[in-house]
Coordinates of C-alpha atoms in Angstrom, one line a residue:
M1 CA -0.1 0.0 0.0
D2 CA 1.4 3.3 -1.0
L3 CA 1.5 6.3 1.4
D4 CA -0.8 8.1 -1.0
D5 CA -3.5 5.8 -0.6
P6 CA -6.2 6.4 1.8
L7 CA -5.9 5.5 5.4
P8 CA -7.4 2.0 6.2
S9 CA -11.0 2.2 7.8
S10 CA -12.5 -0.1 10.2
T11 CA -13.8 -2.3 7.2
S12 CA -10.2 -2.8 6.0
S13 CA -8.8 -6.2 6.4
P14 CA -5.9 -6.8 9.1
Q15 CA -3.5 -7.4 6.1
E16 CA -4.2 -4.0 4.7
I17 CA -3.8 -2.5 7.9
K18 CA -0.4 -4.2 8.6
S19 CA 0.8 -3.1 5.2
A20 CA -0.3 0.4 5.9
L21 CA 1.4 0.4 9.3
Y22 CA 4.6 -1.0 7.7
A23 CA 4.8 1.7 4.8
R24 CA 4.2 4.5 7.3
C25 CA 6.9 3.4 9.6
A26 CA 9.4 2.6 6.8
S27 CA 8.9 6.3 5.6
L28 CA 10.4 7.5 8.7
P29 CA 14.3 7.5 9.5
S30 CA 15.7 4.0 9.7
E31 CA 17.1 4.5 13.4
T32 CA 13.4 5.6 14.8
I33 CA 12.2 3.5 17.7
F34 CA 8.6 3.1 18.0
S35 CA 6.5 2.4 21.2
Q36 CA 2.9 1.5 21.3
D37 CA 1.8 4.9 21.7
D38 CA 3.9 6.0 18.7
L39 CA 2.3 3.5 16.5
L40 CA -1.2 4.5 17.6
D41 CA -0.2 8.2 17.2
L42 CA 0.2 7.3 13.3
A43 CA -3.6 7.0 12.9
I44 CA -3.1 3.6 11.0
I45 CA -5.1 1.4 13.5
P46 CA -8.8 2.1 13.4
N47 CA -10.3 3.3 16.8
N48 CA -6.9 2.7 18.2
A49 CA -7.7 -0.9 18.8
L50 CA -5.0 -2.4 20.9
D51 CA -5.6 -6.1 20.0
L52 CA -5.4 -5.2 16.3
L53 CA -2.0 -3.3 16.9
L54 CA -0.8 -6.3 18.7
Q55 CA -1.9 -8.6 16.0
C56 CA -0.1 -6.5 13.2
T57 CA 3.3 -6.0 15.3
K58 CA 3.3 -9.7 15.9
K59 CA 2.9 -10.6 12.2
L60 CA 5.4 -8.1 11.2
T61 CA 7.9 -9.4 13.8
Q62 CA 7.4 -12.9 12.5
E63 CA 8.1 -11.7 8.9
G64 CA 11.1 -10.0 10.2
L65 CA 10.0 -6.5 9.0
F66 CA 9.9 -5.4 12.7
K67 CA 12.5 -6.1 15.3
L68 CA 11.4 -6.3 18.8
L69 CA 13.4 -4.6 21.6
S70 CA 13.2 -3.5 25.2
R71 CA 13.4 -0.1 26.4
D72 CA 13.0 0.8 30.1
G73 CA 11.3 -2.7 30.6
R74 CA 8.7 -1.8 27.6
A75 CA 8.6 -3.4 24.2
V76 CA 9.4 -1.2 21.3
W77 CA 10.0 -2.0 17.6
R78 CA 12.5 -0.7 14.9
V79 CA 11.7 -1.1 11.2
V80 CA 13.6 -3.7 9.1
K81 CA 14.3 -3.2 5.3
K82 CA 12.6 -5.6 3.3
E83 CA 15.9 -6.8 1.6
D84 CA 17.3 -7.3 5.0
A85 CA 14.4 -9.3 6.1
Q86 CA 14.8 -11.4 3.2
K87 CA 18.0 -12.5 4.4
Y88 CA 16.7 -13.9 7.5
K89 CA 14.7 -16.3 5.3
T90 CA 17.7 -17.9 3.9
L91 CA 19.4 -18.6 7.2
T92 CA 19.0 -21.2 9.8
A93 CA 18.1 -20.4 13.3
D94 CA 21.5 -20.4 14.5
E95 CA 22.8 -18.4 11.6
A96 CA 19.8 -16.0 12.1
L97 CA 20.9 -15.6 15.8
V98 CA 24.5 -14.8 14.8
Y99 CA 23.5 -12.3 12.2
S100 CA 21.0 -10.4 14.6
L101 CA 23.7 -10.1 17.3
I102 CA 26.3 -8.6 14.6
E103 CA 23.6 -6.5 13.3
S104 CA 22.8 -5.0 16.8
A105 CA 26.4 -4.1 17.1
G106 CA 26.4 -1.6 14.3
R107 CA 29.3 0.3 13.3
E108 CA 31.3 -0.8 16.5
G109 CA 31.4 -4.5 15.5
I110 CA 31.4 -7.2 17.9
W111 CA 34.2 -9.4 19.2
S112 CA 33.8 -13.2 18.6
R113 CA 34.2 -14.0 22.3
I114 CA 31.2 -11.6 23.1
L115 CA 29.4 -13.1 20.2
R116 CA 29.7 -16.6 21.6
S117 CA 28.7 -15.5 25.1
K118 CA 25.5 -13.7 23.9
S119 CA 24.5 -16.4 21.4
G120 CA 25.2 -19.3 23.9
L121 CA 26.1 -21.5 20.9
H122 CA 29.0 -23.9 20.8
M123 CA 32.3 -22.5 19.2
T124 CA 32.0 -24.9 16.4
V125 CA 28.4 -24.0 15.5
M126 CA 29.2 -20.3 15.8
M127 CA 32.1 -20.3 13.6
R128 CA 30.3 -22.5 11.0
G129 CA 27.5 -19.8 11.0
L130 CA 30.1 -16.9 10.7
K131 CA 31.8 -18.7 7.6
T132 CA 28.3 -19.2 6.0
L133 CA 27.5 -15.4 6.6
E134 CA 30.8 -14.4 5.3
N135 CA 30.4 -16.6 2.2
K136 CA 27.0 -14.9 1.5
S137 CA 28.6 -11.4 1.9
Y138 CA 26.3 -10.8 4.8
I139 CA 29.2 -9.9 7.3
K140 CA 32.8 -9.1 7.3
Q141 CA 35.8 -9.2 9.7
I142 CA 37.5 -6.2 10.7
K143 CA 40.5 -5.0 12.4
T144 CA 40.1 -2.6 15.3
V145 CA 43.1 -0.2 16.2
K146 CA 42.8 -1.0 20.2
F147 CA 42.7 -4.8 19.6
P148 CA 44.2 -5.6 16.4
N149 CA 44.6 -9.3 17.1
R150 CA 40.8 -9.9 17.9
K151 CA 38.4 -11.2 15.5
T152 CA 35.7 -8.6 15.1
Y153 CA 32.6 -8.8 12.9
M154 CA 30.2 -6.5 11.5
L155 CA 27.6 -6.1 8.7
A156 CA 29.2 -6.0 5.4
G157 CA 27.2 -2.9 4.1
L158 CA 28.6 -0.9 7.0
Q159 CA 31.5 1.3 7.7
P160 CA 33.5 0.8 11.0
S161 CA 33.4 3.8 13.1
E162 CA 36.5 6.1 13.8
D163 CA 36.8 4.5 17.3
V164 CA 37.5 1.2 15.6
T165 CA 39.6 2.5 12.7
G166 CA 41.5 5.3 14.4
G167 CA 40.4 7.7 11.8
P168 CA 42.3 9.1 9.0
F169 CA 45.7 8.6 10.8
Y170 CA 45.4 4.9 10.5
T171 CA 45.8 2.7 7.5
D172 CA 44.5 -1.0 8.0
G173 CA 44.9 -0.5 11.7
V174 CA 48.4 0.9 11.4
L175 CA 49.4 4.2 12.4
D176 CA 50.6 6.4 9.3
D177 CA 53.5 8.1 10.8
E178 CA 54.3 9.9 7.1
F179 CA 50.7 11.2 7.0
V180 CA 50.7 12.4 10.5
H181 CA 54.0 14.1 10.0
Q182 CA 53.0 15.8 6.8
M183 CA 49.5 17.1 8.0
A184 CA 51.3 18.5 11.3
K185 CA 54.0 20.3 9.3
W186 CA 51.3 22.0 7.1
A187 CA 49.3 23.0 10.0
E188 CA 52.5 24.2 11.6
R189 CA 53.5 26.4 8.7
Y190 CA 49.9 27.9 8.3
I191 CA 50.2 28.9 12.1
V192 CA 53.6 30.4 11.8
G193 CA 52.1 32.6 9.0
R194 CA 49.6 33.9 11.2
S195 CA 51.6 34.2 14.4
W196 CA 54.5 36.6 13.5
Y197 CA 55.3 39.7 11.2
Q198 CA 58.2 38.7 9.0
R199 CA 60.4 41.1 7.6
P200 CA 64.0 41.1 5.8
L201 CA 66.7 41.0 8.5
D202 CA 69.3 43.9 8.8
T203 CA 72.5 42.0 8.7
R204 CA 74.7 44.6 9.4
Y205 CA 74.9 44.0 13.0
H206 CA 76.3 40.4 12.0
Q207 CA 78.5 41.6 9.5
Q208 CA 80.7 44.0 11.5
Q209 CA 84.2 42.8 11.9
P210 CA 85.3 42.3 15.4
H211 CA 88.3 44.2 16.8
R212 CA 91.2 41.9 17.8
A213 CA 92.6 42.2 21.2
Q214 CA 96.4 42.3 21.5
K215 CA 97.8 39.2 23.3
S216 CA 100.8 39.2 25.4
S217 CA 101.8 35.6 25.6
K218 CA 103.0 33.6 22.4
H219 CA 101.4 30.6 23.9
H220 CA 98.3 32.3 24.6
Q221 CA 98.4 33.6 21.1
A222 CA 98.8 30.3 19.7
S223 CA 95.9 28.9 21.7
Q224 CA 93.5 31.9 20.8
Q225 CA 94.3 31.2 17.1
Q226 CA 93.2 27.6 17.7
M227 CA 90.2 28.7 19.4
E228 CA 89.4 31.2 16.5
S229 CA 90.0 28.4 13.8
K230 CA 87.4 26.2 15.7
R231 CA 85.0 29.0 16.0
N232 CA 85.4 30.0 12.0
A233 CA 84.7 26.4 11.1
A234 CA 81.5 26.4 13.2
L235 CA 80.3 29.7 11.8
E236 CA 80.8 28.2 8.4
S237 CA 78.5 25.4 9.3
P238 CA 74.9 25.2 7.7
A239 CA 73.4 26.4 11.0
F240 CA 75.3 29.6 10.8
A241 CA 75.5 30.2 7.3
S242 CA 72.3 31.6 6.7
R243 CA 72.8 34.4 9.3
N244 CA 74.0 36.7 6.7
S245 CA 71.7 35.4 3.9
S246 CA 69.7 37.8 1.7
D247 CA 66.5 36.0 2.4
A248 CA 67.0 36.0 6.2
K249 CA 63.8 36.9 8.0
E250 CA 63.4 38.8 11.3
L251 CA 60.2 37.7 13.5
L252 CA 58.5 40.7 15.1
P253 CA 55.4 40.1 17.4
F254 CA 51.9 41.6 16.6
P255 CA 50.8 44.2 18.8
P256 CA 48.6 43.6 21.9
G257 CA 45.0 42.7 21.0
Y258 CA 45.9 41.0 17.8
T259 CA 43.1 38.6 17.0
G260 CA 44.5 36.9 13.8
Y261 CA 45.7 33.8 15.6
P262 CA 44.1 31.0 13.7
T263 CA 41.6 28.7 15.6
I264 CA 40.7 25.1 15.0
P265 CA 37.9 25.5 12.5
E266 CA 40.0 27.8 10.5
I267 CA 42.9 25.6 10.3
T268 CA 40.7 22.6 9.4
R269 CA 38.9 24.5 6.5
A270 CA 42.3 25.8 5.2
I271 CA 43.9 22.2 5.3
N272 CA 40.8 20.8 3.6
A273 CA 41.0 23.6 0.9
S274 CA 44.8 22.8 0.3
N275 CA 43.9 19.5 -1.2
L276 CA 46.9 18.2 0.7
S277 CA 45.2 14.8 1.2
P278 CA 42.1 13.3 -0.3
V279 CA 41.0 12.7 3.4
T280 CA 38.6 15.5 4.6
M281 CA 39.8 16.4 8.1
K282 CA 37.4 16.9 10.9
E283 CA 38.0 19.4 13.9
V284 CA 38.3 16.9 16.5
E285 CA 41.1 15.2 14.3
M286 CA 42.7 18.6 13.7
K287 CA 42.7 19.1 17.4
Q288 CA 44.8 15.9 17.9
L289 CA 47.4 17.1 15.6
L290 CA 47.5 20.5 17.3
D291 CA 47.8 18.8 20.6
I292 CA 50.9 16.8 19.5
L293 CA 52.5 20.4 18.4
V294 CA 51.6 21.9 21.6
W295 CA 53.2 19.0 23.5
D296 CA 56.2 19.2 21.3
G297 CA 56.7 22.9 22.3
R298 CA 56.2 24.1 19.0
I299 CA 52.9 26.0 19.3
E300 CA 50.8 27.3 22.1
K301 CA 47.2 28.0 22.6
N302 CA 45.8 31.7 23.2
I303 CA 43.3 31.3 25.8
Y304 CA 41.6 34.7 25.1
T305 CA 41.1 33.9 21.3
N306 CA 41.2 30.2 21.2
G307 CA 43.8 30.7 18.6
Y308 CA 47.2 29.0 18.2
K309 CA 50.4 30.9 18.0
A310 CA 53.7 29.4 17.0
I311 CA 56.6 29.6 19.5
R312 CA 59.3 31.9 18.1
Q313 CA 62.1 29.4 18.0
A314 CA 60.0 26.7 16.2
A315 CA 58.9 29.5 13.9
L316 CA 62.4 30.4 13.0
A317 CA 63.3 26.5 12.4
V318 CA 60.1 26.4 10.0
I319 CA 60.8 29.6 8.1
H320 CA 64.4 28.8 7.4
G321 CA 63.9 25.1 6.6
Q322 CA 65.5 23.8 9.9
R323 CA 62.6 21.5 10.8
E324 CA 63.4 18.5 8.8
S325 CA 66.9 18.3 10.1
A326 CA 65.7 18.7 13.6
D327 CA 63.2 15.8 13.1
D328 CA 65.9 13.5 11.6
N329 CA 68.2 14.2 14.7
G330 CA 65.2 13.1 17.0
G331 CA 64.3 16.9 17.6
Q332 CA 67.7 18.2 18.3
G333 CA 68.3 20.4 15.2
T334 CA 69.9 23.8 15.5
V335 CA 67.5 26.6 15.2
P336 CA 69.0 29.6 13.1
E337 CA 70.1 32.5 14.9
H338 CA 69.5 35.3 12.7
G339 CA 65.9 36.2 13.9
G340 CA 66.9 39.6 15.4
R341 CA 68.3 39.9 18.8
G342 CA 65.9 37.6 20.5
S343 CA 65.9 37.2 24.2
A344 CA 68.5 38.5 26.7
L345 CA 70.4 35.3 26.7
T346 CA 70.7 34.9 22.8
E347 CA 71.4 38.6 22.7
A348 CA 74.5 38.3 24.7
P349 CA 77.6 36.8 23.2
C350 CA 77.8 33.9 25.2
G351 CA 74.2 32.9 24.0
R352 CA 75.6 32.5 20.5
C353 CA 79.3 31.5 20.7
P354 CA 80.1 28.1 19.5
V355 CA 83.0 27.8 21.6
L356 CA 81.5 28.6 24.9
A357 CA 82.7 25.0 26.2
F358 CA 86.3 26.2 26.0
C359 CA 85.5 29.5 27.9
E360 CA 87.0 29.5 31.2
E361 CA 89.0 32.0 33.6
G362 CA 92.7 32.1 32.5
G363 CA 92.1 30.0 29.3
P364 CA 92.5 31.0 25.6
V365 CA 88.9 32.0 25.6
N366 CA 87.5 33.8 28.7
A367 CA 85.1 36.7 29.5
R368 CA 87.9 39.0 30.4
T369 CA 89.5 39.2 27.1
C370 CA 86.5 38.4 24.9
E371 CA 86.6 41.0 22.0
Y372 CA 82.8 40.3 21.6
F373 CA 81.8 41.5 24.8
A374 CA 83.6 44.9 23.9
E375 CA 81.9 45.0 20.7
W376 CA 78.4 44.3 22.1
L377 CA 78.6 46.6 24.9
E378 CA 80.6 49.3 22.3
I379 CA 83.3 49.8 24.7

């Protein structure tokens, strides 16, 4: 009976009323649960006759078109699609029991041990039923992230929930480290671009030639030359070579009250629009990536705007291409020093001196005869 047909009357047969009741219930969302009052409110049962309603629901349940459930100690029903009901007719009683338990598990799936406990079937009978259902493509075995060695089953037409698969960061139940790394790297670059004002660095401060102090002792002079050669070799390394580079950047903070720090929704929209991955990221998944960057000390959250700001040293590493080398060294990469004078520690010569380990009182490198202090203090 179509929904456009007139409602059944008191002279309609129970078969017509049953068909009308099923058609009306099937037109509603599939997850809808119907109580006795809900079925009567559909105005399908003439005169709200409870005995006729019971007759219809019993027949629909026997035909597999209604599934009888219990909620708060009361009987409720859920509609079953006709094609799904047809499957039960091809199954034995044991197979139908196994199938119904797997169906009730939904997208979470059900562990074979729990399936055996709920069904009460012998292991051999249950495994035979599972094999039959798999051969008919009614169910499938899936791998869960939390328990990859467990045999978990769900309906073949369903997709596992993210709690089962682990979301986009997992492939076949295995964490995709490269995908996580690339997505976090992109997100960090986006945050860096919204966290600091970048301008070309004035390298004149770094290009000044130091004034050499006069040495009185030949032994002292020789040791000083050795230390200078070590220092020059260190300054010629890649970490210091970009100090006078023409593309060096200086990071300046934005003024107080700046509200441009990107939030989770903004970062999520940006990374999805970038087409970096065919996977569409959700905000909850993006938050997991940002939490990793926060724990690594690369970004911080602004409690006033709920936006994220890149830490200055980490931002310098990203801008000057030092992040990859740092990751390869287990996070121990060298951050370039050409981002301005920085903090009080990095502004002082000791904070940048590559031979600080050799500096001691009376030694070839010491604070009393250090020409860089004189230059820094402009004495």
